[in-house]
mmCIF file of C-alpha atoms in Angstrom:
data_model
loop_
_atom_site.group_PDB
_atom_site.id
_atom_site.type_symbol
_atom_site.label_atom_id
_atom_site.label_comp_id
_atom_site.label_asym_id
_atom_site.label_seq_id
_atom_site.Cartn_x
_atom_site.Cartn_y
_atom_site.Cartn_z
ATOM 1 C CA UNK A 20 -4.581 14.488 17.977
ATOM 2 C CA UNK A 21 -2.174 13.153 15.026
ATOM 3 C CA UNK A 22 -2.184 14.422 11.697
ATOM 4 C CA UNK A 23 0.213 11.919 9.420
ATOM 5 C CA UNK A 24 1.965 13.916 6.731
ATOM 6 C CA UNK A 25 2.168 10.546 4.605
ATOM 7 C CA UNK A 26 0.265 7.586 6.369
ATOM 8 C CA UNK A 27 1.266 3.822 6.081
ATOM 9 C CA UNK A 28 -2.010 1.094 6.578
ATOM 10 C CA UNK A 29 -0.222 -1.293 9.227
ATOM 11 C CA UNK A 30 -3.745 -2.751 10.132
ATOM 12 C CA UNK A 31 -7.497 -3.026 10.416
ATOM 13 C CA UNK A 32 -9.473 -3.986 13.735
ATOM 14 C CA UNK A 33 -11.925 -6.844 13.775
ATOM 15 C CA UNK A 34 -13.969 -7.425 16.390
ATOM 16 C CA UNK A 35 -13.844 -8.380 19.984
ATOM 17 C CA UNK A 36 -11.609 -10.589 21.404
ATOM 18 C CA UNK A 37 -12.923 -11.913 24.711
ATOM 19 C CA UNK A 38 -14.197 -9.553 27.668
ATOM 20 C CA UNK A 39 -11.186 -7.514 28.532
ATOM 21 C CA UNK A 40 -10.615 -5.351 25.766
ATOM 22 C CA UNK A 41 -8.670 -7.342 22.696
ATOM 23 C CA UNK A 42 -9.158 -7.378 19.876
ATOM 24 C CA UNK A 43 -8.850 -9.007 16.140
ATOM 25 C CA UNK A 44 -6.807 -7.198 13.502
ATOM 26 C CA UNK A 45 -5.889 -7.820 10.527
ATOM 27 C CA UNK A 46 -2.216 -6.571 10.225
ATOM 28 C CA UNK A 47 -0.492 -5.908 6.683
ATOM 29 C CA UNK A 48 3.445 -6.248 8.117
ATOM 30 C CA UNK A 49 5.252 -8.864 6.963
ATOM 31 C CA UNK A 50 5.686 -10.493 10.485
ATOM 32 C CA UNK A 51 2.107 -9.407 11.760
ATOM 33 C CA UNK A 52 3.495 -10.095 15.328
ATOM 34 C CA UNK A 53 6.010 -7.250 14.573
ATOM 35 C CA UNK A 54 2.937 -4.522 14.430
ATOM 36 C CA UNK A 55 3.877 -3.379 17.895
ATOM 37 C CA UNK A 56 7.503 -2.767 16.795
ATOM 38 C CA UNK A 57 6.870 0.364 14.819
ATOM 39 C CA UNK A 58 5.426 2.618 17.651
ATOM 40 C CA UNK A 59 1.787 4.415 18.436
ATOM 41 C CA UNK A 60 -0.639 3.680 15.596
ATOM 42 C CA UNK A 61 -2.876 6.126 14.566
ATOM 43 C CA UNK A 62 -6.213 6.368 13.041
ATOM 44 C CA UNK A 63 -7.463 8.729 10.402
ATOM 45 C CA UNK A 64 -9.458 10.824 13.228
ATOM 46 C CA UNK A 65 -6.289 11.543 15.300
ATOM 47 C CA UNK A 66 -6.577 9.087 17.652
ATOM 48 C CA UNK A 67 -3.408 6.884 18.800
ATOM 49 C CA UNK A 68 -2.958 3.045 20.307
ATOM 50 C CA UNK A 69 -0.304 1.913 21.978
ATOM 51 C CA UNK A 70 0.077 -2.161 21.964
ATOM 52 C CA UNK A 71 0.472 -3.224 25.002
ATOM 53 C CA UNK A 72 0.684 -7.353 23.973
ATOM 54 C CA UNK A 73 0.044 -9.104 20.989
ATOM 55 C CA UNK A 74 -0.230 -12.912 19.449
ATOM 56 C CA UNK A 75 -0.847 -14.746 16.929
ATOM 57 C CA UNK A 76 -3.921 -16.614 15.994
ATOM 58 C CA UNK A 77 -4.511 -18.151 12.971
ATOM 59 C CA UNK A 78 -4.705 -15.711 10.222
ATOM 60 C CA UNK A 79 -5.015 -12.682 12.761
ATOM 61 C CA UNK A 80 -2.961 -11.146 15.464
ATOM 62 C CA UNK A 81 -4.999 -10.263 18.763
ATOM 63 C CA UNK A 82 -3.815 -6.670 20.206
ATOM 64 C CA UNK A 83 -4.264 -5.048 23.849
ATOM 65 C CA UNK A 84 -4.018 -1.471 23.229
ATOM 66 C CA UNK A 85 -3.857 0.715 26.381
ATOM 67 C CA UNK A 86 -6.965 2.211 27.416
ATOM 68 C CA UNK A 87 -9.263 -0.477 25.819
ATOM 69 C CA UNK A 88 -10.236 -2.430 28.905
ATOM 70 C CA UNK A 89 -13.543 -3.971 27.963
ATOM 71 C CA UNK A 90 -15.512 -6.007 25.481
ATOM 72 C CA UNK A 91 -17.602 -2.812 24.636
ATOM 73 C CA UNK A 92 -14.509 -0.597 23.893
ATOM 74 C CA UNK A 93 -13.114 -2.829 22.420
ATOM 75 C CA UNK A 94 -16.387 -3.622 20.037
ATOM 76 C CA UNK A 95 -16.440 0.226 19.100
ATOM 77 C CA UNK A 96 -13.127 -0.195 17.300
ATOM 78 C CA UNK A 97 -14.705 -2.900 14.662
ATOM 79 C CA UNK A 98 -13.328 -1.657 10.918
ATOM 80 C CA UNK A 99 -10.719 1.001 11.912
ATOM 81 C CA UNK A 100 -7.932 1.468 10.211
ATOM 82 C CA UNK A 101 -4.516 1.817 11.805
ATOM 83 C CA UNK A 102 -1.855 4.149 10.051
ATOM 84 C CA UNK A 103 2.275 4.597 10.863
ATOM 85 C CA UNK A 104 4.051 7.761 9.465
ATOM 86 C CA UNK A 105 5.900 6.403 6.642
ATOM 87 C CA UNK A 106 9.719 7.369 8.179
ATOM 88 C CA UNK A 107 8.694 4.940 10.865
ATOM 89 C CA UNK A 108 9.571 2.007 8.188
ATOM 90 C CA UNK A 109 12.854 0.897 7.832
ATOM 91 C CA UNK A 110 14.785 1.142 5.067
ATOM 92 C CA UNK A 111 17.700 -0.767 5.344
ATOM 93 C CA UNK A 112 16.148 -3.843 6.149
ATOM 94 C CA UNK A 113 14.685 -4.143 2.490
ATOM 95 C CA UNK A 114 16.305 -5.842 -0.393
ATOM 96 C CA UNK A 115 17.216 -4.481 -3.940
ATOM 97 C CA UNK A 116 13.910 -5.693 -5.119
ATOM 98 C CA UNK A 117 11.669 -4.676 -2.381
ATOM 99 C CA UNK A 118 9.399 -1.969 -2.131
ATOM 100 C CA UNK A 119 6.768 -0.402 0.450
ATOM 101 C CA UNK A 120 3.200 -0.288 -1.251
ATOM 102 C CA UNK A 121 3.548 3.444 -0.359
ATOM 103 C CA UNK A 122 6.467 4.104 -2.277
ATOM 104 C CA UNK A 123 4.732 2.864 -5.043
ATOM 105 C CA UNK A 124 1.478 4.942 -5.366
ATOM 106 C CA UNK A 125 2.539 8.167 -7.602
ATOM 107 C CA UNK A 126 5.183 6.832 -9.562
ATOM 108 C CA UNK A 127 4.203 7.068 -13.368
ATOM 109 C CA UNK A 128 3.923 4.214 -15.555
ATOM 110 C CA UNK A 129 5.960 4.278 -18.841
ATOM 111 C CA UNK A 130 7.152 1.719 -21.508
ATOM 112 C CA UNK A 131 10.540 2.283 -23.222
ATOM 113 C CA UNK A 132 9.268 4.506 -25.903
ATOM 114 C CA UNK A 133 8.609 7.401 -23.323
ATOM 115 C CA UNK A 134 4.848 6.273 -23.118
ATOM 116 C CA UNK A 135 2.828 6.875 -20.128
ATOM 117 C CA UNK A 136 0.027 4.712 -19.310
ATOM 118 C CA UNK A 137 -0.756 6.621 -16.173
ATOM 119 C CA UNK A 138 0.184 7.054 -12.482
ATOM 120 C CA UNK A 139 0.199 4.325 -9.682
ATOM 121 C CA UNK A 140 -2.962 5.108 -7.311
ATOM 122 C CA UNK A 141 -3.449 2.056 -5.745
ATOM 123 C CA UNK A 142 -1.871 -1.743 -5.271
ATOM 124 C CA UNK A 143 -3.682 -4.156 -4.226
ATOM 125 C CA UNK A 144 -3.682 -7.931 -3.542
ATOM 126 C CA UNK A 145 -6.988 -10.143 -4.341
ATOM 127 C CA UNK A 146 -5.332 -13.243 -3.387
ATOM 128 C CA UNK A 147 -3.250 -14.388 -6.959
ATOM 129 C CA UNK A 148 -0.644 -11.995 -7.139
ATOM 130 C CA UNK A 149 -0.151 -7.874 -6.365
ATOM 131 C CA UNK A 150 -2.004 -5.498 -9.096
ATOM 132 C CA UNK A 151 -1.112 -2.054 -9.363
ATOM 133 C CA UNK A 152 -3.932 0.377 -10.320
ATOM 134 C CA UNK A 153 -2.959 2.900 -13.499
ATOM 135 C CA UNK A 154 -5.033 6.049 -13.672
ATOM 136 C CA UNK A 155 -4.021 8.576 -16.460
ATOM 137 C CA UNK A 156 -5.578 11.637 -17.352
ATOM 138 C CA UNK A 157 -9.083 11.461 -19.008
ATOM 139 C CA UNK A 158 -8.707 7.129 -18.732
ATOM 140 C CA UNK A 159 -10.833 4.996 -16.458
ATOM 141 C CA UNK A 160 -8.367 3.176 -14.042
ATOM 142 C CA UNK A 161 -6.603 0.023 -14.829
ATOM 143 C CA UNK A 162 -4.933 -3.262 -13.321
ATOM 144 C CA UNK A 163 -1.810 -4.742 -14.038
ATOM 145 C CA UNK A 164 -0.080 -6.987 -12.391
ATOM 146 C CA UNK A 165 3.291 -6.425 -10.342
ATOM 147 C CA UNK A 166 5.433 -8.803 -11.705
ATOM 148 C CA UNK A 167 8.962 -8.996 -13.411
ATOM 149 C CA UNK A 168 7.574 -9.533 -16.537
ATOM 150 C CA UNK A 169 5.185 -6.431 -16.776
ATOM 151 C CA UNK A 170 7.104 -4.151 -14.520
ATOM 152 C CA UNK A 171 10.745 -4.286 -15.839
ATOM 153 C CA UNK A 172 11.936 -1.323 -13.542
ATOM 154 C CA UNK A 173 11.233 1.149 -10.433
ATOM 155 C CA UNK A 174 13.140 4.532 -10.160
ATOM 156 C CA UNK A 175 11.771 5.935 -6.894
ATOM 157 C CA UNK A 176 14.513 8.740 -7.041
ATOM 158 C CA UNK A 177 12.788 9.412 -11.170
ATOM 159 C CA UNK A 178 9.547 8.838 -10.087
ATOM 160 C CA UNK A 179 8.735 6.178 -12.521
ATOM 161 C CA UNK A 180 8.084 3.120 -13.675
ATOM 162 C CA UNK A 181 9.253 0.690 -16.875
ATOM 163 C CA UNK A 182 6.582 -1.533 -17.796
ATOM 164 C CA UNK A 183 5.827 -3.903 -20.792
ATOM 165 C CA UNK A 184 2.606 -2.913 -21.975
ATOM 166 C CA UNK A 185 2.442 -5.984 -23.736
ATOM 167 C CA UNK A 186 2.759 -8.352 -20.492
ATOM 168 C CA UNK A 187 0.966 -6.147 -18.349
ATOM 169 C CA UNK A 188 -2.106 -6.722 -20.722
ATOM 170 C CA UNK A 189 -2.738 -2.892 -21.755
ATOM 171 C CA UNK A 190 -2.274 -3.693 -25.465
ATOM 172 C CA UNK A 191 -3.142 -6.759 -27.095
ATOM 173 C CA UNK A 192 -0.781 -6.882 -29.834
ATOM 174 C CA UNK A 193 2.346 -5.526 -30.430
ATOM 175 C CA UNK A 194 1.593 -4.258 -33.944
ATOM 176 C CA UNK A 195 -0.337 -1.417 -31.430
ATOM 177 C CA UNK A 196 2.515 0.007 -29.525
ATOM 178 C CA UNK A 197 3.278 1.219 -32.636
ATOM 179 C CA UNK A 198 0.287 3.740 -32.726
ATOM 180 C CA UNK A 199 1.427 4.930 -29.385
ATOM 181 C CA UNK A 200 3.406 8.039 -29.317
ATOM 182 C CA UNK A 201 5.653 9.777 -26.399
ATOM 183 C CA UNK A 202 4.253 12.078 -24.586
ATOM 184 C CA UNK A 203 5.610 15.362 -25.397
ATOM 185 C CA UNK A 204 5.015 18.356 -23.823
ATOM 186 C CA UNK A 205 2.228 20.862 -24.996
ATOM 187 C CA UNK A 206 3.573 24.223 -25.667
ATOM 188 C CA UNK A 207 1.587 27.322 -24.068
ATOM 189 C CA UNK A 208 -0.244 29.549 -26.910
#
């Protein structure tokens, strides 16, 4: 049994594939082929898969994970949800501009006025273009989208983000970011 200090989704199992124990999955890695490369994958309940082979089909890899040698094993996997350890992603191999989903969620949202719109709890992609989910204290979540023009700047080592409330659609007009003050600190009574 695994416990992952900070889990990374790699993939979710569809159904059956055949009679000896493949199966669908939906895998969330750049090369899906490469979901193999990163080492056991785990599931929430502690349980680990090894990938034994893989391939491509259509817009799906099928997997052999060791163990899973039947149509019915295989069929009892339908909807889980595979999980690295985040260290298990390399680093190196990104660009200046790219960033793990992960990395991401809990990074606070702020405009250049010291604003904050919230924290990052979720991105997500619904097919035009990645949306990052604000949730501040007290405010029912929001979407905006992840794009140069509403996210000017990521600070992993600060924690934070610069965004454009403006472009990311949480104002309307720009005669309101002027009713917006910076957060400042409460002081204890």
């Amino acid at each position: 049994m695994t416990k992952l200090e900070n889990p990374v989704l790699m993939a979710t199992i569809g159904g059956a594939q055949g009679l000896r124990g493949e199966v669908r999955a939906k895998a969330y890695t750049a090369d899906p082929g490469a979901l193999g490369d990163y080492g056991h994958l785990h599931s929430m309940d502690g349980r680990s898969f090894e990938v034994l082979e893989i391939r491509e089909m259509k817009n799906v890899v099928v997997v052999r994970f060791r163990g899973v040698n039947d149509r019915n094993a295989a069929e009892a996997l339908n909807g889980l949800e595979l999980y690295i350890e985040r260290d298990n992603l390399p680093d190196e191999e990104l660009e200046d501009d790219e960033f793990y989903y992960a990395d991401l969620e809990g990074l606070e949202a702020r405009d250049d006025k010291g604003v904050s719109y919230g924290t990052v709890t979720g991105v997500f992609d619904f097919g035009a273009g990645d949306l990052l989910e604000l949730k501040g204290p007290g405010k029912r979540p929001v979407l905006i989208p992840f794009s140069e023009a509403s996210v000017l700047e990521i600070d992993l080592e600060a924690g934070t983000l610069l965004i454009d409330p403006l472009a990311a659609g949480l104002v309307d007009d720009p005669e309101e970011l002027s009713k917006f003050t910076p957060d400042k600190p409460k002081k204890k009574k």
